[in-house]
PDB file of C-alpha atoms in Angstrom:
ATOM      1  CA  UNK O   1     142.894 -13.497 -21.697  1.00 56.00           C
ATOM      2  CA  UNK O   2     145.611 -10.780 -21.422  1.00 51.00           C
ATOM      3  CA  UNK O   3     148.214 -12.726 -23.018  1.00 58.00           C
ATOM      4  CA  UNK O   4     146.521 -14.465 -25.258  1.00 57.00           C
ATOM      5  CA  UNK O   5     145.823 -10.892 -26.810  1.00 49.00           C
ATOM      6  CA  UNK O   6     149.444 -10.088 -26.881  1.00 49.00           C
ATOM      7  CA  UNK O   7     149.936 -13.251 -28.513  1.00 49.00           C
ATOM      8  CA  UNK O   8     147.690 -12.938 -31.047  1.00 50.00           C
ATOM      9  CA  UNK O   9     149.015  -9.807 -31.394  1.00 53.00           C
ATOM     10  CA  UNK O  10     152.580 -10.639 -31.558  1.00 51.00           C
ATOM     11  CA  UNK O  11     151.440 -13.198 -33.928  1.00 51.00           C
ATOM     12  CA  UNK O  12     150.039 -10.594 -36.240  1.00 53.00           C
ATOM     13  CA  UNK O  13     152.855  -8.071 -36.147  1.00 49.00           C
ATOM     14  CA  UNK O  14     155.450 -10.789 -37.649  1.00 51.00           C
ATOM     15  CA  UNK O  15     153.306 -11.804 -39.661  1.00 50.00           C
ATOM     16  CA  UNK O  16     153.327  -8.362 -41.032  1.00 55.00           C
ATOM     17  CA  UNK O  17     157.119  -7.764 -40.816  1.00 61.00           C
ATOM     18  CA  UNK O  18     157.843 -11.522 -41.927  1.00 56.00           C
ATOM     19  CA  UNK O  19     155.024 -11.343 -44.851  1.00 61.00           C
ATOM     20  CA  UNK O  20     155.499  -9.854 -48.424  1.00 72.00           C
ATOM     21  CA  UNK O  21     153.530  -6.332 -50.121  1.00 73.00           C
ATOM     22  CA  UNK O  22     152.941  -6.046 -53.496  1.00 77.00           C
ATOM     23  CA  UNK O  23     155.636  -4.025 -55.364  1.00 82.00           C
ATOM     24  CA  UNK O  24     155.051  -0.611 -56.399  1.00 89.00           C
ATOM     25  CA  UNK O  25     153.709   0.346 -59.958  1.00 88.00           C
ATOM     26  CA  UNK O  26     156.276   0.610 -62.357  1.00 93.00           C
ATOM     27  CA  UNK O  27     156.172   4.653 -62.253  1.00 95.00           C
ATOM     28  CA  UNK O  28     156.998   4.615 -58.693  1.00 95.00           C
ATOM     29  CA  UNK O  29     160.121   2.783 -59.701  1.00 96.00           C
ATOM     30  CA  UNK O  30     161.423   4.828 -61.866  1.00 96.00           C
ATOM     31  CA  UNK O  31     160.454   8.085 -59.884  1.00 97.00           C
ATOM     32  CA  UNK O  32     162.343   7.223 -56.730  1.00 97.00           C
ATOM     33  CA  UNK O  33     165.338   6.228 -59.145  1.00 97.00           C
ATOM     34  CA  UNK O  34     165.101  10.224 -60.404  1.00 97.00           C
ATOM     35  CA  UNK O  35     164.441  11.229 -56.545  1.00 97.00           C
ATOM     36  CA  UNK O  36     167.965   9.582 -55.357  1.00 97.00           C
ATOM     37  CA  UNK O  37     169.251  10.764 -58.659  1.00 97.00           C
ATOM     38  CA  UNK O  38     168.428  14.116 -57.990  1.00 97.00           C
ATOM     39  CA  UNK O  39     170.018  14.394 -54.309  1.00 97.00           C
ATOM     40  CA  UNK O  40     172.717  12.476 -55.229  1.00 97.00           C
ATOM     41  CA  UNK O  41     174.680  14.200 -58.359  1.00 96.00           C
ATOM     42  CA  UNK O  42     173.756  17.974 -57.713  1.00 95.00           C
ATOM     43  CA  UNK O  43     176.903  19.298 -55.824  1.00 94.00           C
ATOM     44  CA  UNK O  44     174.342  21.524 -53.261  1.00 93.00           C
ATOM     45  CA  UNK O  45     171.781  18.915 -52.251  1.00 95.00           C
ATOM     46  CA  UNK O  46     174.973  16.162 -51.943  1.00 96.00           C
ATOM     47  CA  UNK O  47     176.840  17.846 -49.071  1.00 94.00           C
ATOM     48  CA  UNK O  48     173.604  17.580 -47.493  1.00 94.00           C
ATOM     49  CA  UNK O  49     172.845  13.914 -48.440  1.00 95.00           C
ATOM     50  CA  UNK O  50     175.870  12.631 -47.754  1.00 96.00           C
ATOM     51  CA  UNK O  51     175.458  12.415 -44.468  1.00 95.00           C
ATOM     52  CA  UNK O  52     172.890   9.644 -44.721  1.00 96.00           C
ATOM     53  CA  UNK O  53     175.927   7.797 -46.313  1.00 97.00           C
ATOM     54  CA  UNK O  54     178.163   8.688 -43.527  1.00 97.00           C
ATOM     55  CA  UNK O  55     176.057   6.840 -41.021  1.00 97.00           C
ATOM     56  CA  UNK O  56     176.090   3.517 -43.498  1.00 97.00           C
ATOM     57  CA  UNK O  57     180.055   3.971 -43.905  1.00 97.00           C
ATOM     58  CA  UNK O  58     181.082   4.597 -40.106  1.00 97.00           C
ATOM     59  CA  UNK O  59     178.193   1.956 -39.197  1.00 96.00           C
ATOM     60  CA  UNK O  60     180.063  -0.211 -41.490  1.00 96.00           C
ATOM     61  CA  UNK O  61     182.993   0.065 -39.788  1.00 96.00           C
ATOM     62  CA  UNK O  62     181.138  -0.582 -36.403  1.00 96.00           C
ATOM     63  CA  UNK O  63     179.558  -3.538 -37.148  1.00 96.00           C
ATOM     64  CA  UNK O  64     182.225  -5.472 -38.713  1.00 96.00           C
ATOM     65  CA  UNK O  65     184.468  -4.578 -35.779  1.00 96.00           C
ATOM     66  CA  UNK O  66     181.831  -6.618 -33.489  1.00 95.00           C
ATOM     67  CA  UNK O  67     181.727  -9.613 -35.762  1.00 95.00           C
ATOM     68  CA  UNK O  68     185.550  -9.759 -36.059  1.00 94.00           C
ATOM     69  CA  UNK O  69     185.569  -9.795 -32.526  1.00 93.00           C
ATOM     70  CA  UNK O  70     187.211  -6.054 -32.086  1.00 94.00           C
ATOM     71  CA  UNK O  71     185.891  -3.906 -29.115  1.00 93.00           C
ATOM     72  CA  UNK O  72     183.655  -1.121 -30.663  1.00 94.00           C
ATOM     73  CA  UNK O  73     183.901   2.258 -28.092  1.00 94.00           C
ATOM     74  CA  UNK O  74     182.552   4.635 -30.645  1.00 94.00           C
ATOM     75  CA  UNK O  75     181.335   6.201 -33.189  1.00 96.00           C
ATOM     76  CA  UNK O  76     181.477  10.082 -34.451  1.00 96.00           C
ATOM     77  CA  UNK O  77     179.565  11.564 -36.818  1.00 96.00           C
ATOM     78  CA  UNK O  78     180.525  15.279 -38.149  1.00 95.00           C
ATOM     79  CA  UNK O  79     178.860  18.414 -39.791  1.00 93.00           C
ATOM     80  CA  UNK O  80     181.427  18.223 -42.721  1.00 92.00           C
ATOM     81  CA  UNK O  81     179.784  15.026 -43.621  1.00 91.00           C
ATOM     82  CA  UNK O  82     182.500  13.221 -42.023  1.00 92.00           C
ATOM     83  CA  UNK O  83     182.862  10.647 -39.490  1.00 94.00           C
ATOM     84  CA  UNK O  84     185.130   8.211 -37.145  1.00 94.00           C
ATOM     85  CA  UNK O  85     184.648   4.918 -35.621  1.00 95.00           C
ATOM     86  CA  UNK O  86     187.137   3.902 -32.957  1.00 94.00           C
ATOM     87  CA  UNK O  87     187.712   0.460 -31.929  1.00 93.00           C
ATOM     88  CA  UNK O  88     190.128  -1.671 -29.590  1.00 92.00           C
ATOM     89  CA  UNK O  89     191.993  -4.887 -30.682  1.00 90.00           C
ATOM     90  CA  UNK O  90     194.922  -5.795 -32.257  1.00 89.00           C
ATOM     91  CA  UNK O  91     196.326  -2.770 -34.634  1.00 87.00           C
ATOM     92  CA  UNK O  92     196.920  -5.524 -37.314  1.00 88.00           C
ATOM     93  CA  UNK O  93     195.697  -8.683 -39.022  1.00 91.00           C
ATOM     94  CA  UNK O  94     192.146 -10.251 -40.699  1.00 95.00           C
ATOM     95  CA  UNK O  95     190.210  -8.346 -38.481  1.00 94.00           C
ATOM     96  CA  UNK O  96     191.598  -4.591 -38.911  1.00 96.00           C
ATOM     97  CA  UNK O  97     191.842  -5.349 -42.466  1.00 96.00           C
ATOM     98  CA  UNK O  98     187.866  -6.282 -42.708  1.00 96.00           C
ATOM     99  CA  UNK O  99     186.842  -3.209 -40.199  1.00 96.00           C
ATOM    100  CA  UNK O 100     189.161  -0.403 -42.659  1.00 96.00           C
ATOM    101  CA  UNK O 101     187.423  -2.045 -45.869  1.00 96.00           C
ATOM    102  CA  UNK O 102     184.289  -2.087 -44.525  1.00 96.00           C
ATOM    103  CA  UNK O 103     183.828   1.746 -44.634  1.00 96.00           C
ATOM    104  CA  UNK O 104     183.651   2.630 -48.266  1.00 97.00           C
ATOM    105  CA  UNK O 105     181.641  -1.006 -49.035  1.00 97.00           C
ATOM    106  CA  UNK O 106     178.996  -0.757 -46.500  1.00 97.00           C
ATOM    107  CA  UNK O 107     176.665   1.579 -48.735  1.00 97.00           C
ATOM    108  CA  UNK O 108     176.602  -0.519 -51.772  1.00 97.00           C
ATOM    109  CA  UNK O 109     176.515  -3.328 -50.422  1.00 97.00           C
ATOM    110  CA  UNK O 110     173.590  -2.420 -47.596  1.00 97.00           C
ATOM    111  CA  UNK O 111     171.849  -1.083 -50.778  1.00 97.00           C
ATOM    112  CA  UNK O 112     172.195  -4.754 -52.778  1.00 97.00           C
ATOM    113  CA  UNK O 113     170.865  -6.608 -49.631  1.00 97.00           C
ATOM    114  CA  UNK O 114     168.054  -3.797 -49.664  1.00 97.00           C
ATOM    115  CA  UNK O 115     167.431  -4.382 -53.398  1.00 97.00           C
ATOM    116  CA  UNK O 116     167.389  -8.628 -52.813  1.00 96.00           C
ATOM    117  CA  UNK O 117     164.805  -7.357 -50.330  1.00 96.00           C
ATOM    118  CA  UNK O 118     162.801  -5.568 -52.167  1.00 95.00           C
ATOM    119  CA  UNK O 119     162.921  -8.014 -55.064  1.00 93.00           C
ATOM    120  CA  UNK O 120     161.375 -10.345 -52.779  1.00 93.00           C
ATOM    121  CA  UNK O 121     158.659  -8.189 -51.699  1.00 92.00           C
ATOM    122  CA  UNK O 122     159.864  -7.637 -48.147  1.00 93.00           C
ATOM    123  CA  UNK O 123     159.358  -4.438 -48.011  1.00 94.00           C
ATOM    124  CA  UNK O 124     158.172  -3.607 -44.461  1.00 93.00           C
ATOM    125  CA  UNK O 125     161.045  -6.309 -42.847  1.00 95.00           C
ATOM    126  CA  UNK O 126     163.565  -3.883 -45.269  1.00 96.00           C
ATOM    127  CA  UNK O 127     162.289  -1.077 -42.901  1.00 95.00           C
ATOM    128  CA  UNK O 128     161.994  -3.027 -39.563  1.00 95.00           C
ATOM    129  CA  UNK O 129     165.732  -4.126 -39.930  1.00 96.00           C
ATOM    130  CA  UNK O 130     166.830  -0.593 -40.981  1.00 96.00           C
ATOM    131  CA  UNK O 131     165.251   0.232 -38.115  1.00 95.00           C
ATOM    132  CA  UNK O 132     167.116  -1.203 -35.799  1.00 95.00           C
ATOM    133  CA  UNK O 133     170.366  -0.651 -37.157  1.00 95.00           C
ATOM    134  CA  UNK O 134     169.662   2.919 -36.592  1.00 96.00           C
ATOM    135  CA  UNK O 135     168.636   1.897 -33.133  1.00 95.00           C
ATOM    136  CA  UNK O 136     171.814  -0.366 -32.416  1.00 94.00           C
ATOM    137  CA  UNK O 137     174.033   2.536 -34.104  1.00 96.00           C
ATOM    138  CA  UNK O 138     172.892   5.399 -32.133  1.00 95.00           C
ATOM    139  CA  UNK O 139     173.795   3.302 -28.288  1.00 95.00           C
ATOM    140  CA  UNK O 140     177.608   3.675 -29.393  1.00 95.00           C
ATOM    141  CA  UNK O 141     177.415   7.497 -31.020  1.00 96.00           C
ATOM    142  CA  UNK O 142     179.413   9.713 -29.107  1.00 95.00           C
ATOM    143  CA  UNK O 143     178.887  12.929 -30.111  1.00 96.00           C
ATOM    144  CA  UNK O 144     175.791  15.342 -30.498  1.00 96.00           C
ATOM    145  CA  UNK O 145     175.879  16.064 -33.808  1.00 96.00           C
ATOM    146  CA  UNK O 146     176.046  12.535 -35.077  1.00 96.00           C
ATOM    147  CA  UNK O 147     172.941  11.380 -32.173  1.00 96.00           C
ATOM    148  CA  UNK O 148     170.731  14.335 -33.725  1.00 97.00           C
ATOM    149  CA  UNK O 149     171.970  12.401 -37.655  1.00 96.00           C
ATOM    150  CA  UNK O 150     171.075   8.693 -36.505  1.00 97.00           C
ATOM    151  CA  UNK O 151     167.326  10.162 -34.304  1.00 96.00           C
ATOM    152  CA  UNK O 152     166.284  11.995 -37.046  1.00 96.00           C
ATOM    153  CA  UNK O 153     167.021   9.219 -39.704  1.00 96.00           C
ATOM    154  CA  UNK O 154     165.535   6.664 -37.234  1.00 95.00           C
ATOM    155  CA  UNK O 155     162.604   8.655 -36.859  1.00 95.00           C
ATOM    156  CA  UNK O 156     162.290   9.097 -40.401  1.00 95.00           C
ATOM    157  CA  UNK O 157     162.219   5.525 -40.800  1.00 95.00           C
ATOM    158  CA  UNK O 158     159.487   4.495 -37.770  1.00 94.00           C
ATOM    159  CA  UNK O 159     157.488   7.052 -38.934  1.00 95.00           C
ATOM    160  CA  UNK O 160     156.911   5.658 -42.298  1.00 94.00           C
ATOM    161  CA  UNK O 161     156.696   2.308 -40.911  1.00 90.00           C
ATOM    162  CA  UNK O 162     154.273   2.671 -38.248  1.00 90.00           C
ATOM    163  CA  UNK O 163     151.694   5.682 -40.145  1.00 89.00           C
ATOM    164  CA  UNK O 164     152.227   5.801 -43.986  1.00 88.00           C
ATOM    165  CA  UNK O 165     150.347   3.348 -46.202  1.00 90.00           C
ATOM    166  CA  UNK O 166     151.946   0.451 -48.075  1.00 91.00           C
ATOM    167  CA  UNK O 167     152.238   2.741 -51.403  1.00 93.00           C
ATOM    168  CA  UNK O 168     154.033   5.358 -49.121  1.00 94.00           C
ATOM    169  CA  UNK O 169     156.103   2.355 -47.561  1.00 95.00           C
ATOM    170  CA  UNK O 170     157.053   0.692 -50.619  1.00 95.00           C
ATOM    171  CA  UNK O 171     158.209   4.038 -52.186  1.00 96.00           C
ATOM    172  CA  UNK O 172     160.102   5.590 -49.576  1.00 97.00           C
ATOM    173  CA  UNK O 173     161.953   2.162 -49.056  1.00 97.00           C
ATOM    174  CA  UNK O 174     162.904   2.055 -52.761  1.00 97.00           C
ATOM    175  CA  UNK O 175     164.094   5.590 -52.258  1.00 97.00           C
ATOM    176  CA  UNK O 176     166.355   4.763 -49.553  1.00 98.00           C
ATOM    177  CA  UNK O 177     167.755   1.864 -51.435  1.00 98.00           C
ATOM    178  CA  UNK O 178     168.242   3.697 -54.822  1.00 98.00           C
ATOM    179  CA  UNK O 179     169.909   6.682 -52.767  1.00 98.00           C
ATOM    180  CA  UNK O 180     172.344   3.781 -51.155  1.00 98.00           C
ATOM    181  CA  UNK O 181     173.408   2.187 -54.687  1.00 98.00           C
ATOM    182  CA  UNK O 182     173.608   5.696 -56.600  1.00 98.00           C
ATOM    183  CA  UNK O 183     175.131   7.298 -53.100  1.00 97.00           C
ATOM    184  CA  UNK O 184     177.553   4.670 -52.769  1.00 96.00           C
ATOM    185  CA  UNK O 185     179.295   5.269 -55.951  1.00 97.00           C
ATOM    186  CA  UNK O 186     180.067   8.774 -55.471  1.00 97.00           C
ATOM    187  CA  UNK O 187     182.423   8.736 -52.346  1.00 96.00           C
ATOM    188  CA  UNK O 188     184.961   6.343 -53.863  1.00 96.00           C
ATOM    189  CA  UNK O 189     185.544   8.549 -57.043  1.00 95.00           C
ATOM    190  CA  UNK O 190     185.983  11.925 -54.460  1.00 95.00           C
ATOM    191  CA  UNK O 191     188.494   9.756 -52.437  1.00 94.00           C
ATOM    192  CA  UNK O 192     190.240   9.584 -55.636  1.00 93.00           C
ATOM    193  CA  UNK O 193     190.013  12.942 -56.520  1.00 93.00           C
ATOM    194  CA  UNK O 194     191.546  14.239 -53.388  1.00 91.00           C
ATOM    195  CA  UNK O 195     194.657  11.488 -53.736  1.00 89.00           C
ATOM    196  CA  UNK O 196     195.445  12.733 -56.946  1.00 87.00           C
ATOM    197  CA  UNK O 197     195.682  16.305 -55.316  1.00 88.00           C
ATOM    198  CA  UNK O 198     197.895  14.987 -52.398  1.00 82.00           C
ATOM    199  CA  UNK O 199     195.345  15.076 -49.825  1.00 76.00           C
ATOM    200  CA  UNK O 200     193.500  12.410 -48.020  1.00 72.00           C
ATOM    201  CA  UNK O 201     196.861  10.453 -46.603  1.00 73.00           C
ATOM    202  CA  UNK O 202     194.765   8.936 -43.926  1.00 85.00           C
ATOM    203  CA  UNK O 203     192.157   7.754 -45.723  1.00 91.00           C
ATOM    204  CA  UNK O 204     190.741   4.195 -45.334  1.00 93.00           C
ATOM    205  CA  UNK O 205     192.312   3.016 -48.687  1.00 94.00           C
ATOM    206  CA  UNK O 206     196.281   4.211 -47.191  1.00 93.00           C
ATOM    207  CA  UNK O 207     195.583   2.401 -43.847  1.00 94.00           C
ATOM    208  CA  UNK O 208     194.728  -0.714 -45.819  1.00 95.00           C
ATOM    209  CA  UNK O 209     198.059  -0.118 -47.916  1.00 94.00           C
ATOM    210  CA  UNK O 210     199.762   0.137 -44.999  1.00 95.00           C
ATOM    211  CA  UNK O 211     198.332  -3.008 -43.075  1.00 95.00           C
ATOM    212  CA  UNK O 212     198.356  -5.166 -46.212  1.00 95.00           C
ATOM    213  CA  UNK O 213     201.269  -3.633 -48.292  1.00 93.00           C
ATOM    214  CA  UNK O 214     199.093  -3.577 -51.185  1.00 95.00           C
ATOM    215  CA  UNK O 215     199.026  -0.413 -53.264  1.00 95.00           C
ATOM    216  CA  UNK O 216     195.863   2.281 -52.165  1.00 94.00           C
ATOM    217  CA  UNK O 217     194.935   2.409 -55.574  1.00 93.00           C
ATOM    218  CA  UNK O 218     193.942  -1.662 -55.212  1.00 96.00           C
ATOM    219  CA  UNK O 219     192.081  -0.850 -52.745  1.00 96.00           C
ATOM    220  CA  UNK O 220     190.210   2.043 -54.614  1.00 96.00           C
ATOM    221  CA  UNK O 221     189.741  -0.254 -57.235  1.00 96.00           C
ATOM    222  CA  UNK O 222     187.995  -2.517 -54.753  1.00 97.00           C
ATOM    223  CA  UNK O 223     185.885  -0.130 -53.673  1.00 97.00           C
ATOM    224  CA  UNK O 224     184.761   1.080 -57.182  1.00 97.00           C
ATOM    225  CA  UNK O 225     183.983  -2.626 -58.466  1.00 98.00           C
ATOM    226  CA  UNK O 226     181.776  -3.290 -55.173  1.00 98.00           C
ATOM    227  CA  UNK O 227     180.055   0.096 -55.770  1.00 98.00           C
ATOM    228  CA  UNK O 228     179.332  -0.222 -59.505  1.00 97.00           C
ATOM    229  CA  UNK O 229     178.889  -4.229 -59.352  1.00 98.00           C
ATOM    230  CA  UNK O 230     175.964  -3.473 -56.496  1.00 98.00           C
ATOM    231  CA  UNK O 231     174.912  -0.880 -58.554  1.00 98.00           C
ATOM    232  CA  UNK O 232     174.388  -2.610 -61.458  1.00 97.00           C
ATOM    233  CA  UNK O 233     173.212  -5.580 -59.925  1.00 97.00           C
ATOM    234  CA  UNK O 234     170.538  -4.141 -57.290  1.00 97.00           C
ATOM    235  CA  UNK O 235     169.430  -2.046 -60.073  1.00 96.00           C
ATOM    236  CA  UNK O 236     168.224  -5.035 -61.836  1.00 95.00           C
ATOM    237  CA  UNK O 237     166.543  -6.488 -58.839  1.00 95.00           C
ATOM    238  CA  UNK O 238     164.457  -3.000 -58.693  1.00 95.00           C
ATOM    239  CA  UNK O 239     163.862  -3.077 -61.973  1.00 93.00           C
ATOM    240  CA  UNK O 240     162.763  -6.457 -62.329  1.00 86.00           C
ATOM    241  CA  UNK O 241     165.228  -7.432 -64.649  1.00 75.00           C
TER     242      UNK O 241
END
């Protein structure tokens, strides 16, 4: 009897996560576009922001040191809103290349795979998977700082999922996904910024130049195209374009 209640229960629950919600009103839409908006350009509210995209960019570089078969031994996050990721493998080739690049494209592009999400109504797996990213990210975070950044963004996150109400759901995960598209756009042009000053000479886009012998300002490029293009293109997908 027992388990035939978890399994009916188990049942339910992915049907829930698996299942799709009705997209927000149109209002809702726009408003969480003007929410990310607003914590995104302003100066003040961005050095406190940015630390959400911090955890994306160093959890970037995490994850695609796994799947290139690199030995991930941690992760720092920092008050200044920056971060390192430190990983063990061969100080060269395909798969140092992918982990350095990874950094600066992980927002946008965790944004577009949000906005295909969302497009398809999946809100509440959108949250679930977020979820346990945040979950998977915080096991290899070795500092106290950047534990206290992923629990309370975790938290965040299973407390909308587990007590709000689909309208709550549905607009705080179109929130998070507009704040990853317009958020990912910014660090690329302050990167810049601080080149053209002289600073920055370890920056993700020089150890690429060095390990490819491509110029760093290819590699900024790069990094602007996948920003805007996931802009542009998970902005569509939200809008319903």
């Amino acid at each position: 009897m027992v388990s035939t209640v978890a399994a009916a229960s188990l049942a339910s629950l992915w049907d829930e996560v698996s299942g799709t919600q009705p997209d927000p009103d149109t209002w809702v839409v726009f408003a969480t576009l003007a929410a990310a908006a607003a914590v995104v350009v302003p100066q003040g509210l961005w050095r406190l922001s940015r630390n959400a995209v911090t955890i994306a960019h160093e959890g970037g570089h995490g994850l695609v040191a796994l799947l290139t078969g690199r030995t991930l031994t941690g992760i720092r996050l920092h008050s200044d809103t920056s971060g390192l990721t430190v990983s063990r493998g061969k100080p060269h080739g395909i798969g140092m290349i992918l982990t350095a690049a990874a950094g600066y494209t992980a927002p946008p592009l965790l944004g577009l795979g949000g906005a295909a999400l969302l497009g398809a109504g999946r809100i509440t797996l959108l949250l679930w998977l977020a979820t346990a990213l945040l979950v998977a990210m915080l096991v290899m975070i070795r500092n106290a700082y950047g534990a206290m950044s992923v629990l309370v963004t975790g938290g965040t996150f299973v407390l909308v999922s587990w007590l709000a109400g689909p309208q709550v759901q549905a607009a705080f995960a179109y929130a998070v996904v507009w704040f990853l598209l317009l958020g990912g756009v910014r660090p690329a042009f302050e990167l810049q910024a601080k080149r053209s000053r002289g600073g920055a000479g370890d920056s993700d886009a020089d150890q690429l130049s060095r390990l490819t012998h491509v110029p760093a300002g290819l590699w900024l490029f790069l990094f602007h195209a996948v920003s805007l293009c996931a802009l542009l293109g998970g902005g569509r997908w939200l809008l319903g374009l």
